[in-house]
PDB file of C-alpha atoms and ligand atoms in Angstrom:
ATOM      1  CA  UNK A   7      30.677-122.420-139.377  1.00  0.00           C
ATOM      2  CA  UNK A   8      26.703-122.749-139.130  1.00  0.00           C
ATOM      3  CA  UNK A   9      26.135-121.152-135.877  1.00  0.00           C
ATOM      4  CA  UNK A  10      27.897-121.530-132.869  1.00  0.00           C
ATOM      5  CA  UNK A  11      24.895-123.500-130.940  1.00  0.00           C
ATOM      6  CA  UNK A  12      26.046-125.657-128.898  1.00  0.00           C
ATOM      7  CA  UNK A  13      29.453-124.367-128.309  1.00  0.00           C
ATOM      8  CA  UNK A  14      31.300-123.469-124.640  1.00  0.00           C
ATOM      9  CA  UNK A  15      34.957-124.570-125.232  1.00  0.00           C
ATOM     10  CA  UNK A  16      37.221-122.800-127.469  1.00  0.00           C
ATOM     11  CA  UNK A  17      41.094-123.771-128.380  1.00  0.00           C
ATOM     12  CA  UNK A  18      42.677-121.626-130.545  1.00  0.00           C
ATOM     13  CA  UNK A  19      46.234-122.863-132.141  1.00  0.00           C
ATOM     14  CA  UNK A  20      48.376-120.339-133.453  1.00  0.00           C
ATOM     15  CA  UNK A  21      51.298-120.651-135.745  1.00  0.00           C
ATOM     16  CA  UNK A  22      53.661-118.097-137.728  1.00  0.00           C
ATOM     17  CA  UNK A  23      51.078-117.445-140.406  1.00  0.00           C
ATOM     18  CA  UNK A  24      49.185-115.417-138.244  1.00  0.00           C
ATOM     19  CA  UNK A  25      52.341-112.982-137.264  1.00  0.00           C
ATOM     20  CA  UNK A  26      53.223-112.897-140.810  1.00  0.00           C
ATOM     21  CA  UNK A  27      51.498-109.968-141.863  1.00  0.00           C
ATOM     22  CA  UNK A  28      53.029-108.285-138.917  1.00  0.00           C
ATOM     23  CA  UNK A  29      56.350-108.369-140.496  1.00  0.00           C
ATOM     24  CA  UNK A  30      57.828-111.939-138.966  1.00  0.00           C
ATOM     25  CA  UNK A  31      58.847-114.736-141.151  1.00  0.00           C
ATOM     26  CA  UNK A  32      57.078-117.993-141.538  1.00  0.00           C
ATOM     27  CA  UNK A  33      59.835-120.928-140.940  1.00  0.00           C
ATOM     28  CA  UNK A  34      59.001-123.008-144.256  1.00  0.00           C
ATOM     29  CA  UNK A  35      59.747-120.352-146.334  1.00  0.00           C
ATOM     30  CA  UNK A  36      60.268-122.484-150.270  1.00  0.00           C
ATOM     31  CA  UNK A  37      64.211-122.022-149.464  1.00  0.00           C
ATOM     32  CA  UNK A  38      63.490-124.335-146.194  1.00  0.00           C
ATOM     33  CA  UNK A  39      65.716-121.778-144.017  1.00  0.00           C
ATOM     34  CA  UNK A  40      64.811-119.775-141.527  1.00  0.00           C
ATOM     35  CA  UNK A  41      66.108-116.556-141.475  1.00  0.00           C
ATOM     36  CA  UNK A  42      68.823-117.988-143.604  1.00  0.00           C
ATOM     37  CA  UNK A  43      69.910-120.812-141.250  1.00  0.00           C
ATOM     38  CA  UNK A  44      68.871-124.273-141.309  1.00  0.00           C
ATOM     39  CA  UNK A  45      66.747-125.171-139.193  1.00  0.00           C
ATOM     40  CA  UNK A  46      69.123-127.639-137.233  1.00  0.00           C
ATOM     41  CA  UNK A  47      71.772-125.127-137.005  1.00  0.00           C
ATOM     42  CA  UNK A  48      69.429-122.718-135.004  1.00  0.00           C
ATOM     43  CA  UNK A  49      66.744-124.900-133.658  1.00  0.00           C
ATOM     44  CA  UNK A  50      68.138-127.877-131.993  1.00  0.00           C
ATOM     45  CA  UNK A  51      70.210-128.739-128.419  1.00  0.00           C
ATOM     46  CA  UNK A  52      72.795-130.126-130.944  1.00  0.00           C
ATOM     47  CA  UNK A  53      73.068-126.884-132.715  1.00  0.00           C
ATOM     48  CA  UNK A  54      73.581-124.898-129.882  1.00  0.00           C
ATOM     49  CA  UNK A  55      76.024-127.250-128.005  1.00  0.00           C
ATOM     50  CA  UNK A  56      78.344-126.938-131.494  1.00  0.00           C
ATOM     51  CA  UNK A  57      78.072-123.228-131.688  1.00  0.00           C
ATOM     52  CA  UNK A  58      76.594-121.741-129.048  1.00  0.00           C
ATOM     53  CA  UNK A  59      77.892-117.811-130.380  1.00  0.00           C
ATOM     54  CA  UNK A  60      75.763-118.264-133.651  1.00  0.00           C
ATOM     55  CA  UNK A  61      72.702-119.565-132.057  1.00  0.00           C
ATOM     56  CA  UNK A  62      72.758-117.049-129.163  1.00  0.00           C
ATOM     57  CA  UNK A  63      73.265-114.368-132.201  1.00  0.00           C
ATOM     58  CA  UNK A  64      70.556-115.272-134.269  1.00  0.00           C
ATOM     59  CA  UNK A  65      68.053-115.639-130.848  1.00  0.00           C
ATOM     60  CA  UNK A  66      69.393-111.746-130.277  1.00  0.00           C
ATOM     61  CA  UNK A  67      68.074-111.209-133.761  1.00  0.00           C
ATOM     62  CA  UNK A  68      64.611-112.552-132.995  1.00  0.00           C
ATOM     63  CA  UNK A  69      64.216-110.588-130.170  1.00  0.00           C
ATOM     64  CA  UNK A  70      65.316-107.385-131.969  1.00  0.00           C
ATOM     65  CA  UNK A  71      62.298-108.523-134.699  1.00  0.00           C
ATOM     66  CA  UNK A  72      59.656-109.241-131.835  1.00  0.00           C
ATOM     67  CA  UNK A  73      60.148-105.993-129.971  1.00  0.00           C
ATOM     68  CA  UNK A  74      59.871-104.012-133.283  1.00  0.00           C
ATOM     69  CA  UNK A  75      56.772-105.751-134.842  1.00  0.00           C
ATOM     70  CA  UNK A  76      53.069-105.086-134.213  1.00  0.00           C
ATOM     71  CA  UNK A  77      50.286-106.991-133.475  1.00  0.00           C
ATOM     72  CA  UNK A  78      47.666-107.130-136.588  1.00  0.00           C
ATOM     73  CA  UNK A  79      44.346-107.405-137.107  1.00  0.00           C
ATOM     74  CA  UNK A  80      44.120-111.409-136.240  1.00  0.00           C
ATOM     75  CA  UNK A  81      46.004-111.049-133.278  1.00  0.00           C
ATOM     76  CA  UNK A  82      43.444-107.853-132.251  1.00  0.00           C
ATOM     77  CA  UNK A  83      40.455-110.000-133.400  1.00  0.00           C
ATOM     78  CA  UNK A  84      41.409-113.109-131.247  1.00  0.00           C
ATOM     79  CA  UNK A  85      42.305-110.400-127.996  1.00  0.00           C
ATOM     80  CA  UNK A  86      38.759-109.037-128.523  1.00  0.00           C
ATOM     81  CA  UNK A  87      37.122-112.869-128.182  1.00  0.00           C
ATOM     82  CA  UNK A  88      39.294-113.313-125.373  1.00  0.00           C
ATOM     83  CA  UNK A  89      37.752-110.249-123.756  1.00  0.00           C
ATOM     84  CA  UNK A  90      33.703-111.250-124.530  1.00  0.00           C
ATOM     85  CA  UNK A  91      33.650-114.765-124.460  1.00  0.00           C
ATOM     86  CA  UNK A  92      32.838-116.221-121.678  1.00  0.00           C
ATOM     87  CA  UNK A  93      32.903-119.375-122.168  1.00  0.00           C
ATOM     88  CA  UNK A  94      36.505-121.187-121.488  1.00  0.00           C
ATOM     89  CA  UNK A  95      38.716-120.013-124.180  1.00  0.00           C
ATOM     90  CA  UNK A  96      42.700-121.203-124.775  1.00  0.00           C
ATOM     91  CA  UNK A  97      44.980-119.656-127.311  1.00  0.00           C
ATOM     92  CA  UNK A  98      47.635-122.229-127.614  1.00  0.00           C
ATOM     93  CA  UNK A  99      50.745-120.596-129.694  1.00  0.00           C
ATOM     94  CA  UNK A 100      53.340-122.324-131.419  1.00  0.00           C
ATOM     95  CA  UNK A 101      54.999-118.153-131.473  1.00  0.00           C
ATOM     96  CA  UNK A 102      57.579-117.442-130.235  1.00  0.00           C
ATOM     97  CA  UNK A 103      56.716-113.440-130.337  1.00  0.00           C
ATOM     98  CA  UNK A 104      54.615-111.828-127.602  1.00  0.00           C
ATOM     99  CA  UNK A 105      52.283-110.386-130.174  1.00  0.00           C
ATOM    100  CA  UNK A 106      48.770-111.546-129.009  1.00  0.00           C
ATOM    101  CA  UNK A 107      49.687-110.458-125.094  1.00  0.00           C
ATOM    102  CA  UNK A 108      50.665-107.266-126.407  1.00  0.00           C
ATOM    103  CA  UNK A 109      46.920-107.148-128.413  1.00  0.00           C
ATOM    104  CA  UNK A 110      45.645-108.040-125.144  1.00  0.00           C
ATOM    105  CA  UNK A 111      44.541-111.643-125.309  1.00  0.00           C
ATOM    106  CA  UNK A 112      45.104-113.426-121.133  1.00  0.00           C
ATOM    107  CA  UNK A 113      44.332-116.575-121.962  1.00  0.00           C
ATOM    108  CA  UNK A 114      47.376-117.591-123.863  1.00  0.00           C
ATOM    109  CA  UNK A 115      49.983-120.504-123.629  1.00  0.00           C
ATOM    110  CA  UNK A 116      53.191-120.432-125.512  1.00  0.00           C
ATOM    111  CA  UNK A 117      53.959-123.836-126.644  1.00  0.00           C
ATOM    112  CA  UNK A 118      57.220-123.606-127.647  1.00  0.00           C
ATOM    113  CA  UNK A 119      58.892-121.057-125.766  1.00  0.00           C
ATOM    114  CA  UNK A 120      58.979-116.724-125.992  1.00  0.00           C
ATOM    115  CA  UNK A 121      61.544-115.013-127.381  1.00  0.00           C
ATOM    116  CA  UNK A 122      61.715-112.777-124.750  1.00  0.00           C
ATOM    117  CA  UNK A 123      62.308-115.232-121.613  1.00  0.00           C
ATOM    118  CA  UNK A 124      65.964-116.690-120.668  1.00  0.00           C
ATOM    119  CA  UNK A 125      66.245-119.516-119.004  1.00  0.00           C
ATOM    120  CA  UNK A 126      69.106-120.705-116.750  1.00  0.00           C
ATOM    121  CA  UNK A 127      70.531-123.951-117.506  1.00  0.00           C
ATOM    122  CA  UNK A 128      72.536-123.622-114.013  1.00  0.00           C
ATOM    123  CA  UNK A 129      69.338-123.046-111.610  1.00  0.00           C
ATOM    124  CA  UNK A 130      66.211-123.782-113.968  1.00  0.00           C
ATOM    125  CA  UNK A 131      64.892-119.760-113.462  1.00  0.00           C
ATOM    126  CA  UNK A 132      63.329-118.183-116.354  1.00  0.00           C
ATOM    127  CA  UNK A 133      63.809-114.246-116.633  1.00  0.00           C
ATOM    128  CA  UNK A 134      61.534-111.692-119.130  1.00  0.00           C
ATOM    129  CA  UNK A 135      64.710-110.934-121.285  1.00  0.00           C
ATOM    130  CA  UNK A 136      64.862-108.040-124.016  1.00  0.00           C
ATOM    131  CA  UNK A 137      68.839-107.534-124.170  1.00  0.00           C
ATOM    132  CA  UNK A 138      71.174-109.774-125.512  1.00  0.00           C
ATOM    133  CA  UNK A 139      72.523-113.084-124.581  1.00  0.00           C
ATOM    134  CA  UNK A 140      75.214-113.773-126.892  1.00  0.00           C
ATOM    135  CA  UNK A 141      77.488-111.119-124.277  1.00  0.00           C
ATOM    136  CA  UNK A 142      77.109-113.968-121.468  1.00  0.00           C
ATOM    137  CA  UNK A 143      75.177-111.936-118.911  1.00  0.00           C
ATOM    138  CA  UNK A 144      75.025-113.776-115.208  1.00  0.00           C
ATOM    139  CA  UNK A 145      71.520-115.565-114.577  1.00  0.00           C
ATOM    140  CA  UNK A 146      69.572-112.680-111.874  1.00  0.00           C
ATOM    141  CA  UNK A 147      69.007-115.624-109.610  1.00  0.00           C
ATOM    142  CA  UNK A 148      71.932-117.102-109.212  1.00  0.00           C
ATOM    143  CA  UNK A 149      74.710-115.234-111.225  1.00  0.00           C
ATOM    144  CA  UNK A 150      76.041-118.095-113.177  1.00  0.00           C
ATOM    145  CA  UNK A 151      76.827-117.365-116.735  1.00  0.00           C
ATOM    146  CA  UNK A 152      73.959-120.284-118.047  1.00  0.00           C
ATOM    147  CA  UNK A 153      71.610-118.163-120.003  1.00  0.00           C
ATOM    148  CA  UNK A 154      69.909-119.671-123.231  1.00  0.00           C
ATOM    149  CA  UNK A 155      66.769-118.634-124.898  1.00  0.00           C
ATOM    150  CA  UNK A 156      63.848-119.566-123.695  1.00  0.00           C
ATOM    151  CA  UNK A 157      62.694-121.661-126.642  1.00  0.00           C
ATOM    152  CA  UNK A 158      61.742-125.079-127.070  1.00  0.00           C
ATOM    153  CA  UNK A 159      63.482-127.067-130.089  1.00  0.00           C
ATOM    154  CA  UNK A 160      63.264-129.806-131.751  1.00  0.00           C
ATOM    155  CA  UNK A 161      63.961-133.167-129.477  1.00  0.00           C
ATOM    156  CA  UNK A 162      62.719-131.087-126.521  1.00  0.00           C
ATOM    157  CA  UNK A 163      59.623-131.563-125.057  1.00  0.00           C
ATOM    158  CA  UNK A 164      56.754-128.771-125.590  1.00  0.00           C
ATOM    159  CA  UNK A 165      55.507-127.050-122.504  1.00  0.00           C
ATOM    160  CA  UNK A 166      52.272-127.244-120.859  1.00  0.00           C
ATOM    161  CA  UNK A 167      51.021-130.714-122.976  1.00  0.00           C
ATOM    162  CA  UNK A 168      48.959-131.792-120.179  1.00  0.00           C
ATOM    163  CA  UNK A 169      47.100-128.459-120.043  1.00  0.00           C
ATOM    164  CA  UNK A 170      47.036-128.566-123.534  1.00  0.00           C
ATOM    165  CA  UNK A 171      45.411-131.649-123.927  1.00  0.00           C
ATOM    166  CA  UNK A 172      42.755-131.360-120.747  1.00  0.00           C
ATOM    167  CA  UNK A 173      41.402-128.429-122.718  1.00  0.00           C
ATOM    168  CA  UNK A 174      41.641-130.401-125.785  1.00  0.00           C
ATOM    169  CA  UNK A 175      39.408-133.068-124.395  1.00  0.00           C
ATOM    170  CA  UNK A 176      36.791-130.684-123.405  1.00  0.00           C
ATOM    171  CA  UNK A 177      36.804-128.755-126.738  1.00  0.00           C
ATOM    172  CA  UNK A 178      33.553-128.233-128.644  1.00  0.00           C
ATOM    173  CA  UNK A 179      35.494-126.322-131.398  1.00  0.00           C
ATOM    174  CA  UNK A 180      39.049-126.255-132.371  1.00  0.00           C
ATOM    175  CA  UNK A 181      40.356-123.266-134.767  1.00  0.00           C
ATOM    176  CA  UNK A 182      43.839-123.625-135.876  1.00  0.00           C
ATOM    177  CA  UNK A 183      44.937-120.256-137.639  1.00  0.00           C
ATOM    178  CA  UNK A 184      48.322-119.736-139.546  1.00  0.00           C
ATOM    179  CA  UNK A 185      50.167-122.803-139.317  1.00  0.00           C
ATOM    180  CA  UNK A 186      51.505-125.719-141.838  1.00  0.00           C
ATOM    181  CA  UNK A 187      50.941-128.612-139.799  1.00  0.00           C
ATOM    182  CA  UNK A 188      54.323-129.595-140.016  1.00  0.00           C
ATOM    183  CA  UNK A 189      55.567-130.024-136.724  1.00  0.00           C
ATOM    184  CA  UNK A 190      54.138-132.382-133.729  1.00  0.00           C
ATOM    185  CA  UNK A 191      52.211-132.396-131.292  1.00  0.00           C
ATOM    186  CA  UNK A 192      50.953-129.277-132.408  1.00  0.00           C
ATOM    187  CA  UNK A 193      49.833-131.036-135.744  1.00  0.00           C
ATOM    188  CA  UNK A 194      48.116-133.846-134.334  1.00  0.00           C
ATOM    189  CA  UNK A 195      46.168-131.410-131.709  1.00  0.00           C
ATOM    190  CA  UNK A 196      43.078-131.655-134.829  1.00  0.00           C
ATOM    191  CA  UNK A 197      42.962-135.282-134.593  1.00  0.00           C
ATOM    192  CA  UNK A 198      42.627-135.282-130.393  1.00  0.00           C
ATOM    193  CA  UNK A 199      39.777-132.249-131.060  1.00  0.00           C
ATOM    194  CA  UNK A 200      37.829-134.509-133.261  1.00  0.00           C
ATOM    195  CA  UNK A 201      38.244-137.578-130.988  1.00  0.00           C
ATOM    196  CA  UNK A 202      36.912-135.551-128.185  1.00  0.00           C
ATOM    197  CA  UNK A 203      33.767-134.809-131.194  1.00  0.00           C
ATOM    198  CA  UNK A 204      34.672-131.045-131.327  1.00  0.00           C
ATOM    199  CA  UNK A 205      34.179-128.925-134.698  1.00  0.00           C
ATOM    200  CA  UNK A 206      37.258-128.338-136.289  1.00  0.00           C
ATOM    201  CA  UNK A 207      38.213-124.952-138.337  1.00  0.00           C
ATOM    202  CA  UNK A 208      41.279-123.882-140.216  1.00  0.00           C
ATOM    203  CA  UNK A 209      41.784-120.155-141.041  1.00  0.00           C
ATOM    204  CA  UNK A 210      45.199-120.338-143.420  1.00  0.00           C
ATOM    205  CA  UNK A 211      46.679-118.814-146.206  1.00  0.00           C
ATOM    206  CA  UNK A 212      47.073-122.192-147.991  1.00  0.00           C
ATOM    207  CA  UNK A 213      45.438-125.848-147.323  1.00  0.00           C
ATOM    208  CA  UNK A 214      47.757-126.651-144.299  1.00  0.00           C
ATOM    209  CA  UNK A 215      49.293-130.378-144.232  1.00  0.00           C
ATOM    210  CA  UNK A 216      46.335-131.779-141.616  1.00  0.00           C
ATOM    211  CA  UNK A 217      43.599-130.125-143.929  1.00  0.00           C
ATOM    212  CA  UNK A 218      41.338-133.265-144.475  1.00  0.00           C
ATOM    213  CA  UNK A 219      40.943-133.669-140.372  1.00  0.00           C
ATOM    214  CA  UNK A 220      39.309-130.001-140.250  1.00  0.00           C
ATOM    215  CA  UNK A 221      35.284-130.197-140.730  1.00  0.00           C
ATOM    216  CA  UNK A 222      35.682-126.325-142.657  1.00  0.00           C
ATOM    217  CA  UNK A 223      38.851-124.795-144.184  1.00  0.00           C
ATOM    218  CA  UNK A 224      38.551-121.098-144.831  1.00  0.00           C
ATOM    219  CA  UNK A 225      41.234-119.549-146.938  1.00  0.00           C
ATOM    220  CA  UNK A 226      43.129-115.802-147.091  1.00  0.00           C
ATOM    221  CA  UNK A 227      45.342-114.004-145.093  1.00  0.00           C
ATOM    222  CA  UNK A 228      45.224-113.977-141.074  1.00  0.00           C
ATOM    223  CA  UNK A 229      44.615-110.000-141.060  1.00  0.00           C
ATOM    224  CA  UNK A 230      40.918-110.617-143.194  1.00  0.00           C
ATOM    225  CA  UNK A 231      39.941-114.181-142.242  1.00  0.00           C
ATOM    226  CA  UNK A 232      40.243-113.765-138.301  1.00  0.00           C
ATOM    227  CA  UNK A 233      37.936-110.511-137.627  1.00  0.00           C
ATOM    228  CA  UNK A 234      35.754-111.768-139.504  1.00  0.00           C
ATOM    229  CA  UNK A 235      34.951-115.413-138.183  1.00  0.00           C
ATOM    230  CA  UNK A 236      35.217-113.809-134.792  1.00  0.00           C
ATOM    231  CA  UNK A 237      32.812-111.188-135.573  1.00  0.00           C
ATOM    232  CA  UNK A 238      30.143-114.251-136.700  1.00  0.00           C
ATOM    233  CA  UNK A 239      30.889-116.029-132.897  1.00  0.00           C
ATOM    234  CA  UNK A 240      30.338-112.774-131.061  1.00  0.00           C
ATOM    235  CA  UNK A 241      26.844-111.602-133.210  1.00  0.00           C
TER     236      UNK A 241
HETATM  237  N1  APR B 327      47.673-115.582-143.043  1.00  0.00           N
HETATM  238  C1  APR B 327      47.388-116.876-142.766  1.00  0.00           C
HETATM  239  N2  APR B 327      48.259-117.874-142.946  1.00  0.00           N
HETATM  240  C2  APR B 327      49.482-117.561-143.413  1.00  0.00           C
HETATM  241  C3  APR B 327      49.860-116.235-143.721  1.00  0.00           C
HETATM  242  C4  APR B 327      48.888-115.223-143.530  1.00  0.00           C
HETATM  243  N3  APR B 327      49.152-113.940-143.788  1.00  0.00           N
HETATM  244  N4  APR B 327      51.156-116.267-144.165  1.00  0.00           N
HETATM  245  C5  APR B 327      51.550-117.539-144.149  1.00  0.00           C
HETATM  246  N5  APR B 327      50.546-118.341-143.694  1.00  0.00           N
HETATM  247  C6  APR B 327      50.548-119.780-143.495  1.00  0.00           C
HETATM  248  C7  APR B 327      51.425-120.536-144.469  1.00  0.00           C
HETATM  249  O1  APR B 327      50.670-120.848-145.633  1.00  0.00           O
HETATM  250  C8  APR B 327      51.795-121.787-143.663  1.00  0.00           C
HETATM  251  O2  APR B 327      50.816-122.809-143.833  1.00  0.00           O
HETATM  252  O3  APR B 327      51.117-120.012-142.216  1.00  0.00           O
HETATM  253  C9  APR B 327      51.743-121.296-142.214  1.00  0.00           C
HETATM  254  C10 APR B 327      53.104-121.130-141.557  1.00  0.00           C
HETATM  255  O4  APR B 327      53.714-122.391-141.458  1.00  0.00           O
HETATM  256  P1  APR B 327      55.165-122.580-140.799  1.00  0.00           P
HETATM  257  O5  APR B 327      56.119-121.600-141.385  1.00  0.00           O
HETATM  258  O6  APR B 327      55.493-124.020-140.910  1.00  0.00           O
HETATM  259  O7  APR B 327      54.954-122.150-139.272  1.00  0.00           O
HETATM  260  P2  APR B 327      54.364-122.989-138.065  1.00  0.00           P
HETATM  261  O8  APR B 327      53.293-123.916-138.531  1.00  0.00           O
HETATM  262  O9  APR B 327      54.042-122.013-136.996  1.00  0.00           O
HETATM  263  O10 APR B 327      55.626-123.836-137.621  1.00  0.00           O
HETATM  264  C11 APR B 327      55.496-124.703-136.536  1.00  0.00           C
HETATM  265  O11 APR B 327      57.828-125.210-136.537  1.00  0.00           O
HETATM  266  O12 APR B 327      60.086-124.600-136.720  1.00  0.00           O
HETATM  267  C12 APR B 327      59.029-124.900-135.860  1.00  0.00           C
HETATM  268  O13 APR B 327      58.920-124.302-133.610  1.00  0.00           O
HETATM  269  C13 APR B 327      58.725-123.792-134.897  1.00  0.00           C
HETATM  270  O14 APR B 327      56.615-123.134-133.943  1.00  0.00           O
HETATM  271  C14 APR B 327      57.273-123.496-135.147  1.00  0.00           C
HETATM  272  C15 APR B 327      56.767-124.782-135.748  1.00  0.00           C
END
């Protein structure tokens, strides 16, 4: 980046690389499973309408993982530009971990869902959730037994895309940080930055798949990358 001059509007998009070094898997591990399962089997409405006990195991699993894992140093680095900029700032994650809340970043949208919310297919309420599911417990609403995690998969829509894309529109930089560029909308979200004639920065451990639409690619791990670029924007 040559100087921030210029620049008022920040969005930030997040993806598993930057909870990696906190001790959470990436999805597109080279075996193309997550956590052993295929992605269809644990990330889709179809999945979970054929076996609802597996997926509502392995969401218990993620949950376990989330509450036990740290934020790092990326997810500390981005909290601390959350706290002293003052110019409009959105961290748009594709996690579904709670990890840059719990380093104290606000201004933070979760794109695809949080581990730790259940939502009620019988009355539409969504409950902060750290127990299990797969034990059928009765919504707190309405005391049906219509709990499923909280996460958006594939076929569904993404939340909060019109938010998402306002702030995209009025971006003078966009910073994606840990992600493949695999999956869309969050993918394309570079191409709708540089149509709206923001700068465009990637912070990832490899070239990601949407590399040629970002202006600067910087790459290393999260942990070393992040402090330091927000160290330049805050000096
Ligand atoms: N620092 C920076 N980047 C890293 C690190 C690290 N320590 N470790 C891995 N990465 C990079 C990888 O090189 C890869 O490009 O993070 C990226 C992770 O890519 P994915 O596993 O595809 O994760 P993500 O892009 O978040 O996936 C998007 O896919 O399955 C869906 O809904 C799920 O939100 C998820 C979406």
């Amino acid at each position: 980046m040559r100087g921030m001059a210029g620049i008022r509007n920040i969005v930030i998009l997040t993806g598993a690389g930057i909870s990696a070094e906190s001790g959470l898997r990436t999805f597109r591990a080279d075996d193309g499973l997550w956590e052993n399962h295929p992605v269809e089997q644990v990330a889709t409405p179809q999945g979970f309408r054929r076996d609802p006990e597996l997926v509502q195991r392995f969401y218990d699993e993620r949950r376990v993982n989330v509450l036990a894992a740290e934020p790092n140093a990326a997810h500390r680095a981005l909290a601390r530009l959350d706290s002293e900029w003052d110019g409009e700032l959105l961290i748009v994650t594709q996690n579904i971990d709670d990890l840059h809340e719990r380093a104290g970043a606000t201004r933070v949208l979760h794109m695809h869902g949080e581990a730790l919310s259940a939502w009620c297919l019988a009355c539409d309420a969504r409950h902060r959730w750290t127990g299990t599911l797969l034990d059928g417990p009765a919504c707190p609403t309405c005391g049906e037994i219509a709990l499923r995690p909280d996460i958006v998969w594939f076929g569904e829509m993404p939340y909060e895309m019109e938010r998402i894309f306002a702030a995209l529109a009025r971006a003078d930089l966009f910073v994606s940080i840990g992600t493949s560029g695999a999956v869309y909308p969050a993918a394309g979200f570079v191409q709708q930055a540089k149509s709206a004639r923001a700068r465009t920065l990637e912070l990832n451990l490899e070239r990601s798949q949407g590399s040629g639409w970002f202006d600067e690619s910087r790459l290393g791990p999260a942990s070393e990358l992040v402090p330091a670029w927000v160290e330049e924007v805050l000096t």
